[in-house]
Each structure stands twice: as structure tokens, then as C-alpha cells.
PDB file of C-alpha atoms in Angstrom:
ATOM      1  CA  MET A  18      -0.009  -0.096   0.032  1.00 40.00           C
ATOM      2  CA  THR A  19       1.245   3.457  -0.873  1.00 43.00           C
ATOM      3  CA  ILE A  20       0.383   6.442   1.389  1.00 45.00           C
ATOM      4  CA  HIS A  21       0.750   9.854  -0.319  1.00 46.00           C
ATOM      5  CA  VAL A  22       2.104  12.735   1.816  1.00 48.00           C
ATOM      6  CA  THR A  23       1.677  16.303   0.872  1.00 57.00           C
ATOM      7  CA  PRO A  24       5.131  17.908   1.529  1.00 59.00           C
ATOM      8  CA  GLY A  25       4.996  19.755   4.750  1.00 62.00           C
ATOM      9  CA  SER A  26       1.969  18.017   6.217  1.00 59.00           C
ATOM     10  CA  PRO A  27       2.597  16.277   9.414  1.00 65.00           C
ATOM     11  CA  LEU A  28       2.677  12.539   9.874  1.00 61.00           C
ATOM     12  CA  PRO A  29       0.242  11.011  12.533  1.00 71.00           C
ATOM     13  CA  ARG A  30       1.830  11.067  15.869  1.00 78.00           C
ATOM     14  CA  ARG A  31       2.530   7.694  17.535  1.00 86.00           C
ATOM     15  CA  PHE A  32       2.457   7.713  21.359  1.00 86.00           C
ATOM     16  CA  THR A  33       3.992   5.429  23.923  1.00 85.00           C
ATOM     17  CA  ALA A  34       2.962   4.623  27.534  1.00 86.00           C
ATOM     18  CA  GLY A  35       5.463   7.046  28.866  1.00 85.00           C
ATOM     19  CA  ASP A  36       3.892   9.756  26.724  1.00 85.00           C
ATOM     20  CA  LEU A  37       0.482   8.980  28.125  1.00 81.00           C
ATOM     21  CA  ARG A  38       1.975   8.927  31.774  1.00 86.00           C
ATOM     22  CA  LEU A  39       3.371  12.384  31.048  1.00 85.00           C
ATOM     23  CA  MET A  40      -0.049  13.640  29.442  1.00 86.00           C
ATOM     24  CA  LEU A  41      -1.754  12.226  32.642  1.00 85.00           C
ATOM     25  CA  ALA A  42       0.948  14.210  35.004  1.00 85.00           C
ATOM     26  CA  ALA A  43       0.556  17.430  32.891  1.00 89.00           C
ATOM     27  CA  GLY A  44      -3.376  17.265  33.190  1.00 87.00           C
ATOM     28  CA  ILE A  45      -3.607  17.132  29.450  1.00 87.00           C
ATOM     29  CA  LEU A  46      -5.564  13.635  30.200  1.00 86.00           C
ATOM     30  CA  ARG A  47      -7.566  12.805  33.327  1.00 87.00           C
ATOM     31  CA  GLU A  48      -7.066   9.531  35.225  1.00 82.00           C
ATOM     32  CA  ASP A  49     -11.096   8.820  34.558  1.00 81.00           C
ATOM     33  CA  GLU A  50     -10.815   9.807  30.540  1.00 82.00           C
ATOM     34  CA  ARG A  51     -11.638   6.304  28.825  1.00 81.00           C
ATOM     35  CA  VAL A  52      -8.798   5.881  26.149  1.00 83.00           C
ATOM     36  CA  GLU A  53      -6.539   3.011  24.987  1.00 81.00           C
ATOM     37  CA  LEU A  54      -3.333   3.345  23.287  1.00 81.00           C
ATOM     38  CA  LEU A  55      -3.120   0.821  20.179  1.00 82.00           C
ATOM     39  CA  ASP A  56       0.161   0.584  18.703  1.00 86.00           C
ATOM     40  CA  GLY A  57       0.810   4.233  19.369  1.00 85.00           C
ATOM     41  CA  GLU A  58      -2.705   5.359  18.416  1.00 83.00           C
ATOM     42  CA  LEU A  59      -4.672   7.054  21.271  1.00 82.00           C
ATOM     43  CA  VAL A  60      -8.101   5.942  20.773  1.00 82.00           C
ATOM     44  CA  GLU A  61     -11.153   7.288  22.879  1.00 83.00           C
ATOM     45  CA  MET A  62     -13.548   4.635  24.354  1.00 79.00           C
ATOM     46  CA  ALA A  63     -17.247   4.813  24.124  1.00 76.00           C
ATOM     47  CA  ALA A  64     -18.909   5.294  27.453  1.00 76.00           C
ATOM     48  CA  LYS A  65     -20.176   2.074  28.977  1.00 79.00           C
ATOM     49  CA  GLY A  66     -23.976   1.591  28.633  1.00 85.00           C
ATOM     50  CA  PHE A  67     -26.533  -0.156  30.916  1.00 91.00           C
ATOM     51  CA  ALA A  68     -26.499  -3.403  29.282  1.00 92.00           C
ATOM     52  CA  GLN A  69     -22.653  -3.819  29.532  1.00 92.00           C
ATOM     53  CA  ASP A  70     -22.756  -2.964  33.111  1.00 93.00           C
ATOM     54  CA  VAL A  71     -25.311  -5.417  33.925  1.00 95.00           C
ATOM     55  CA  VAL A  72     -23.491  -8.481  32.046  1.00 96.00           C
ATOM     56  CA  LYS A  73     -20.102  -7.313  33.396  1.00 95.00           C
ATOM     57  CA  ASN A  74     -21.343  -7.093  37.112  1.00 96.00           C
ATOM     58  CA  ALA A  75     -23.316 -10.542  36.662  1.00 96.00           C
ATOM     59  CA  LEU A  76     -19.817 -11.882  35.453  1.00 96.00           C
ATOM     60  CA  VAL A  77     -17.732 -10.482  38.409  1.00 96.00           C
ATOM     61  CA  ARG A  78     -20.488 -11.840  40.674  1.00 95.00           C
ATOM     62  CA  ARG A  79     -19.981 -15.201  39.368  1.00 94.00           C
ATOM     63  CA  LEU A  80     -16.168 -15.344  39.287  1.00 94.00           C
ATOM     64  CA  VAL A  81     -15.180 -13.619  42.677  1.00 94.00           C
ATOM     65  CA  PRO A  82     -16.482 -16.704  44.678  1.00 94.00           C
ATOM     66  CA  LEU A  83     -14.947 -19.161  42.696  1.00 92.00           C
ATOM     67  CA  LEU A  84     -11.366 -17.806  41.849  1.00 94.00           C
ATOM     68  CA  PRO A  85      -8.509 -19.426  43.736  1.00 90.00           C
ATOM     69  CA  GLU A  86      -6.348 -17.288  46.241  1.00 92.00           C
ATOM     70  CA  ALA A  87      -3.655 -16.917  43.825  1.00 94.00           C
ATOM     71  CA  ALA A  88      -5.790 -15.556  40.985  1.00 95.00           C
ATOM     72  CA  TYR A  89      -5.768 -12.037  39.811  1.00 97.00           C
ATOM     73  CA  LEU A  90      -8.897 -10.425  38.425  1.00 97.00           C
ATOM     74  CA  GLY A  91      -8.673  -7.079  36.817  1.00 96.00           C
ATOM     75  CA  ILE A  92     -11.708  -5.183  36.266  1.00 96.00           C
ATOM     76  CA  GLU A  93     -11.396  -2.352  33.822  1.00 93.00           C
ATOM     77  CA  SER A  94      -7.539  -2.200  34.702  1.00 92.00           C
ATOM     78  CA  THR A  95      -5.226  -0.549  32.375  1.00 93.00           C
ATOM     79  CA  LEU A  96      -2.920  -3.602  30.885  1.00 96.00           C
ATOM     80  CA  GLN A  97       0.222  -2.542  29.227  1.00 96.00           C
ATOM     81  CA  LEU A  98       1.404  -5.119  26.526  1.00 95.00           C
ATOM     82  CA  GLY A  99       4.041  -3.084  24.874  1.00 93.00           C
ATOM     83  CA  PRO A 100       5.464   0.520  24.757  1.00 93.00           C
ATOM     84  CA  GLY A 101       2.748   1.649  22.471  1.00 92.00           C
ATOM     85  CA  LEU A 102      -0.049  -0.650  23.680  1.00 93.00           C
ATOM     86  CA  LEU A 103      -2.280   0.146  26.529  1.00 94.00           C
ATOM     87  CA  LEU A 104      -5.503  -1.803  26.873  1.00 95.00           C
ATOM     88  CA  GLU A 105      -8.477  -1.486  29.112  1.00 94.00           C
ATOM     89  CA  PRO A 106     -10.266  -5.066  29.230  1.00 96.00           C
ATOM     90  CA  ASP A 107     -13.480  -5.460  31.100  1.00 96.00           C
ATOM     91  CA  LEU A 108     -12.368  -8.496  32.896  1.00 97.00           C
ATOM     92  CA  LEU A 109      -8.793 -10.068  33.164  1.00 97.00           C
ATOM     93  CA  LEU A 110      -7.885 -13.290  34.830  1.00 98.00           C
ATOM     94  CA  ALA A 111      -4.079 -14.326  35.325  1.00 98.00           C
ATOM     95  CA  PRO A 112      -1.744 -15.612  38.010  1.00 97.00           C
ATOM     96  CA  MET A 113      -1.380 -13.107  40.825  1.00 97.00           C
ATOM     97  CA  SER A 114       2.237 -13.970  40.351  1.00 97.00           C
ATOM     98  CA  ALA A 115       2.583 -13.021  36.718  1.00 97.00           C
ATOM     99  CA  ARG A 116       1.641  -9.098  37.072  1.00 97.00           C
ATOM    100  CA  SER A 117       4.140  -6.416  37.645  1.00 97.00           C
ATOM    101  CA  ALA A 118       4.392  -2.799  37.279  1.00 96.00           C
ATOM    102  CA  THR A 119       6.103  -1.192  33.955  1.00 94.00           C
ATOM    103  CA  PRO A 120       8.495   1.475  34.215  1.00 93.00           C
ATOM    104  CA  GLU A 121       5.679   3.965  33.401  1.00 91.00           C
ATOM    105  CA  GLY A 122       3.565   2.723  36.392  1.00 92.00           C
ATOM    106  CA  PHE A 123       1.145   0.505  34.553  1.00 93.00           C
ATOM    107  CA  CYS A 124       0.500  -3.086  35.107  1.00 96.00           C
ATOM    108  CA  THR A 125       1.868  -5.523  32.781  1.00 97.00           C
ATOM    109  CA  ILE A 126       1.466  -9.269  32.216  1.00 98.00           C
ATOM    110  CA  PRO A 127       3.041 -11.483  29.729  1.00 97.00           C
ATOM    111  CA  GLY A 128       0.282 -12.253  27.212  1.00 97.00           C
ATOM    112  CA  PRO A 129       0.963 -16.141  27.428  1.00 97.00           C
ATOM    113  CA  GLU A 130       0.368 -15.911  31.187  1.00 97.00           C
ATOM    114  CA  ILE A 131      -3.108 -14.314  30.930  1.00 98.00           C
ATOM    115  CA  LEU A 132      -5.503 -17.033  31.409  1.00 97.00           C
ATOM    116  CA  LEU A 133      -8.678 -15.139  30.039  1.00 98.00           C
ATOM    117  CA  VAL A 134     -10.000 -11.644  28.750  1.00 98.00           C
ATOM    118  CA  ILE A 135     -13.353 -10.730  28.454  1.00 98.00           C
ATOM    119  CA  GLU A 136     -14.848  -7.649  26.702  1.00 97.00           C
ATOM    120  CA  VAL A 137     -18.572  -6.975  27.248  1.00 96.00           C
ATOM    121  CA  ALA A 138     -19.539  -5.044  24.215  1.00 93.00           C
ATOM    122  CA  ALA A 139     -22.547  -3.167  22.688  1.00 86.00           C
ATOM    123  CA  SER A 140     -21.480  -0.491  20.484  1.00 85.00           C
ATOM    124  CA  SER A 141     -17.853  -1.552  20.391  1.00 87.00           C
ATOM    125  CA  LEU A 142     -18.495  -5.050  19.065  1.00 92.00           C
ATOM    126  CA  ALA A 143     -16.772  -4.882  15.939  1.00 92.00           C
ATOM    127  CA  TYR A 144     -13.778  -3.352  17.549  1.00 92.00           C
ATOM    128  CA  ASP A 145     -13.636  -5.786  20.014  1.00 94.00           C
ATOM    129  CA  ARG A 146     -13.878  -8.714  17.842  1.00 96.00           C
ATOM    130  CA  GLY A 147     -11.503  -7.325  15.245  1.00 95.00           C
ATOM    131  CA  ARG A 148      -8.924  -5.108  16.303  1.00 94.00           C
ATOM    132  CA  LYS A 149      -8.547  -5.874  19.976  1.00 95.00           C
ATOM    133  CA  ALA A 150      -8.887  -9.699  18.978  1.00 97.00           C
ATOM    134  CA  ALA A 151      -5.820  -9.294  16.673  1.00 96.00           C
ATOM    135  CA  LEU A 152      -4.036  -7.362  19.435  1.00 96.00           C
ATOM    136  CA  TYR A 153      -4.576  -9.795  22.108  1.00 97.00           C
ATOM    137  CA  ALA A 154      -3.791 -12.817  19.730  1.00 98.00           C
ATOM    138  CA  ARG A 155      -0.429 -10.948  18.608  1.00 96.00           C
ATOM    139  CA  HIS A 156       0.508 -11.031  22.197  1.00 97.00           C
ATOM    140  CA  GLY A 157      -0.286 -14.488  22.901  1.00 97.00           C
ATOM    141  CA  VAL A 158      -3.294 -14.238  25.082  1.00 98.00           C
ATOM    142  CA  ARG A 159      -4.583 -17.890  25.343  1.00 97.00           C
ATOM    143  CA  GLU A 160      -8.363 -17.238  25.376  1.00 98.00           C
ATOM    144  CA  TYR A 161     -10.506 -14.146  24.491  1.00 98.00           C
ATOM    145  CA  TRP A 162     -14.238 -13.631  24.914  1.00 98.00           C
ATOM    146  CA  VAL A 163     -16.491 -11.016  23.527  1.00 98.00           C
ATOM    147  CA  ILE A 164     -20.037 -10.914  24.957  1.00 97.00           C
ATOM    148  CA  ASP A 165     -22.694  -8.919  23.204  1.00 97.00           C
ATOM    149  CA  ALA A 166     -24.337  -7.214  25.958  1.00 95.00           C
ATOM    150  CA  GLN A 167     -27.785  -6.766  24.159  1.00 94.00           C
ATOM    151  CA  GLU A 168     -28.105 -10.251  22.465  1.00 94.00           C
ATOM    152  CA  ARG A 169     -26.209 -12.396  25.131  1.00 95.00           C
ATOM    153  CA  GLU A 170     -24.255 -14.013  22.392  1.00 96.00           C
ATOM    154  CA  ALA A 171     -20.585 -14.692  22.627  1.00 98.00           C
ATOM    155  CA  TRP A 172     -17.420 -15.154  20.498  1.00 98.00           C
ATOM    156  CA  VAL A 173     -14.651 -17.366  22.069  1.00 98.00           C
ATOM    157  CA  HIS A 174     -11.165 -16.888  20.679  1.00 98.00           C
ATOM    158  CA  ARG A 175      -8.689 -19.459  21.686  1.00 98.00           C
ATOM    159  CA  GLY A 176      -5.251 -20.804  20.292  1.00 97.00           C
ATOM    160  CA  PRO A 177      -3.356 -17.411  19.393  1.00 97.00           C
ATOM    161  CA  ALA A 178      -0.937 -18.026  16.487  1.00 94.00           C
ATOM    162  CA  GLU A 179       1.002 -15.423  14.081  1.00 91.00           C
ATOM    163  CA  GLY A 180      -1.483 -12.471  15.061  1.00 90.00           C
ATOM    164  CA  LEU A 181      -4.706 -14.417  14.846  1.00 95.00           C
ATOM    165  CA  TYR A 182      -6.581 -17.032  16.815  1.00 97.00           C
ATOM    166  CA  ARG A 183      -6.911 -20.416  15.341  1.00 96.00           C
ATOM    167  CA  ASP A 184     -10.148 -21.368  17.023  1.00 97.00           C
ATOM    168  CA  LEU A 185     -13.300 -18.941  17.053  1.00 97.00           C
ATOM    169  CA  ALA A 186     -16.599 -20.289  18.208  1.00 97.00           C
ATOM    170  CA  GLU A 187     -19.716 -18.386  18.307  1.00 97.00           C
ATOM    171  CA  LEU A 188     -22.013 -18.895  20.927  1.00 97.00           C
ATOM    172  CA  SER A 189     -25.898 -18.332  21.133  1.00 97.00           C
ATOM    173  CA  ARG A 190     -27.844 -17.135  24.164  1.00 96.00           C
ATOM    174  CA  ASP A 191     -28.525 -20.642  25.389  1.00 96.00           C
ATOM    175  CA  SER A 192     -24.891 -21.518  25.551  1.00 97.00           C
ATOM    176  CA  VAL A 193     -22.569 -21.781  28.710  1.00 97.00           C
ATOM    177  CA  LEU A 194     -19.229 -20.274  28.852  1.00 97.00           C
ATOM    178  CA  ARG A 195     -16.454 -22.283  30.354  1.00 96.00           C
ATOM    179  CA  PRO A 196     -12.708 -21.203  30.416  1.00 97.00           C
ATOM    180  CA  GLU A 197     -10.189 -23.391  28.764  1.00 96.00           C
ATOM    181  CA  ALA A 198      -7.537 -22.745  31.412  1.00 96.00           C
ATOM    182  CA  GLU A 199      -7.139 -25.734  33.834  1.00 94.00           C
ATOM    183  CA  GLU A 200      -7.038 -22.946  36.747  1.00 93.00           C
ATOM    184  CA  LEU A 201     -10.316 -21.835  35.912  1.00 94.00           C
ATOM    185  CA  ALA A 202     -12.074 -25.109  35.277  1.00 92.00           C
ATOM    186  CA  MET A 203     -14.564 -24.409  38.156  1.00 93.00           C
ATOM    187  CA  ILE A 204     -16.009 -21.316  36.324  1.00 94.00           C
ATOM    188  CA  MET A 205     -19.200 -21.589  34.203  1.00 94.00           C
ATOM    189  CA  ALA A 206     -21.292 -18.653  32.810  1.00 95.00           C
ATOM    190  CA  PRO A 207     -24.700 -19.325  31.109  1.00 96.00           C
ATOM    191  CA  LEU A 208     -25.029 -16.493  28.962  1.00 97.00           C
ATOM    192  CA  ALA A 209     -28.851 -16.217  29.367  1.00 95.00           C
ATOM    193  CA  GLU A 210     -28.258 -15.688  33.086  1.00 94.00           C
ATOM    194  CA  LEU A 211     -25.669 -12.829  32.661  1.00 93.00           C
ATOM    195  CA  GLY A 212     -28.328 -10.257  33.714  1.00 81.00           C
TER     196      GLY A 212
END
């Protein structure tokens, strides 16, 4: 692909997690602003709607009593997977021992150590199933669920390889979500019962 640039026109600026930290410190961005950094591109996130909140809270209520002591449950936590990649998954499950802080002060977990990432979507369904799925696969995240908050359908992505997921299952409202990771074998979430 060829991109034509008019002489003198600025190229798009690519940001890093360090740049984002400086913007927060300077007050250019506020801590409560909903943004993600995707390969250096600052992307504003849509506000969460009622249906998303209902499904996410139903998942949290199911997960918390079942999780082992050594499990980390990130709820809308910022995750740094690279210098220009900050994501805010709705839910993230990993071993507590796998997380650490980056020099920029964000949480990082090596992608292959992440047991499960869950996105609950309404207006962001195409974005979560497309661009974010590719990013998680590229970083080796083992399993990634996208749940349609309105229809209570889900897409389960497994087997990351070469920036894509080898296995993709589309589940209907009457299906039950079960993580593949052995550490999460006790978890089951009937889609119809999420809210």
C-alpha cells in the first residue's frame, strides 16, 4: 500500500505509554478519561452503557467466589502489553504472580500468562472482535471472549498464532461459557443468566 503525503504535512504522531503517563501528569488527560493506546494511536473509548454494566457485574458476581487465592481479577484495569499498547479489558484473569508494574507505572502481564480476557460490548462489538482480538492474539493471550451485551451472544477466541486466533466459536444465548485454562475449570457462565 502506498500512502501519499503532501510535502510539509505532519505524519500521525505515535505515542508511547511514557507519553501517556506524561499527559496524565500534565493534566492533558485525566485519570478517568476512557482511552486506549493501540500501537501508538490514542483511541477514545465509548461510554459504558446499562446493558454492558449489567453483564459485567453478573460476570464479576459469578467469578469472585470461585477464583483461587492466587488468581488476579482485573476489572477495567489498564494493561500494558508493549511500549505503545495500553488496553483496558473489562475483565482479565491471570496468576497473581504474573503481574508487575512497567517503568511507566502500568500493570503488565506477559500475554501467554494471561488466562482469560473478557470484553463486554454493545457499540464496540466490531472493534472488540476485530482490532482488539488481533492485538490480544499477537501478544499470545490464550483465550479471549467478546460478549454481546444486548443479545447475550459470545465469541470465544482460542489458540493464538501469528497474530490471529486459530479457534473461534460463536455461542448463542442458550450456551454456557467455560474457560479453557485448567486454573479456571470451576467457572461456568450461562449467557442467558448474565443479567
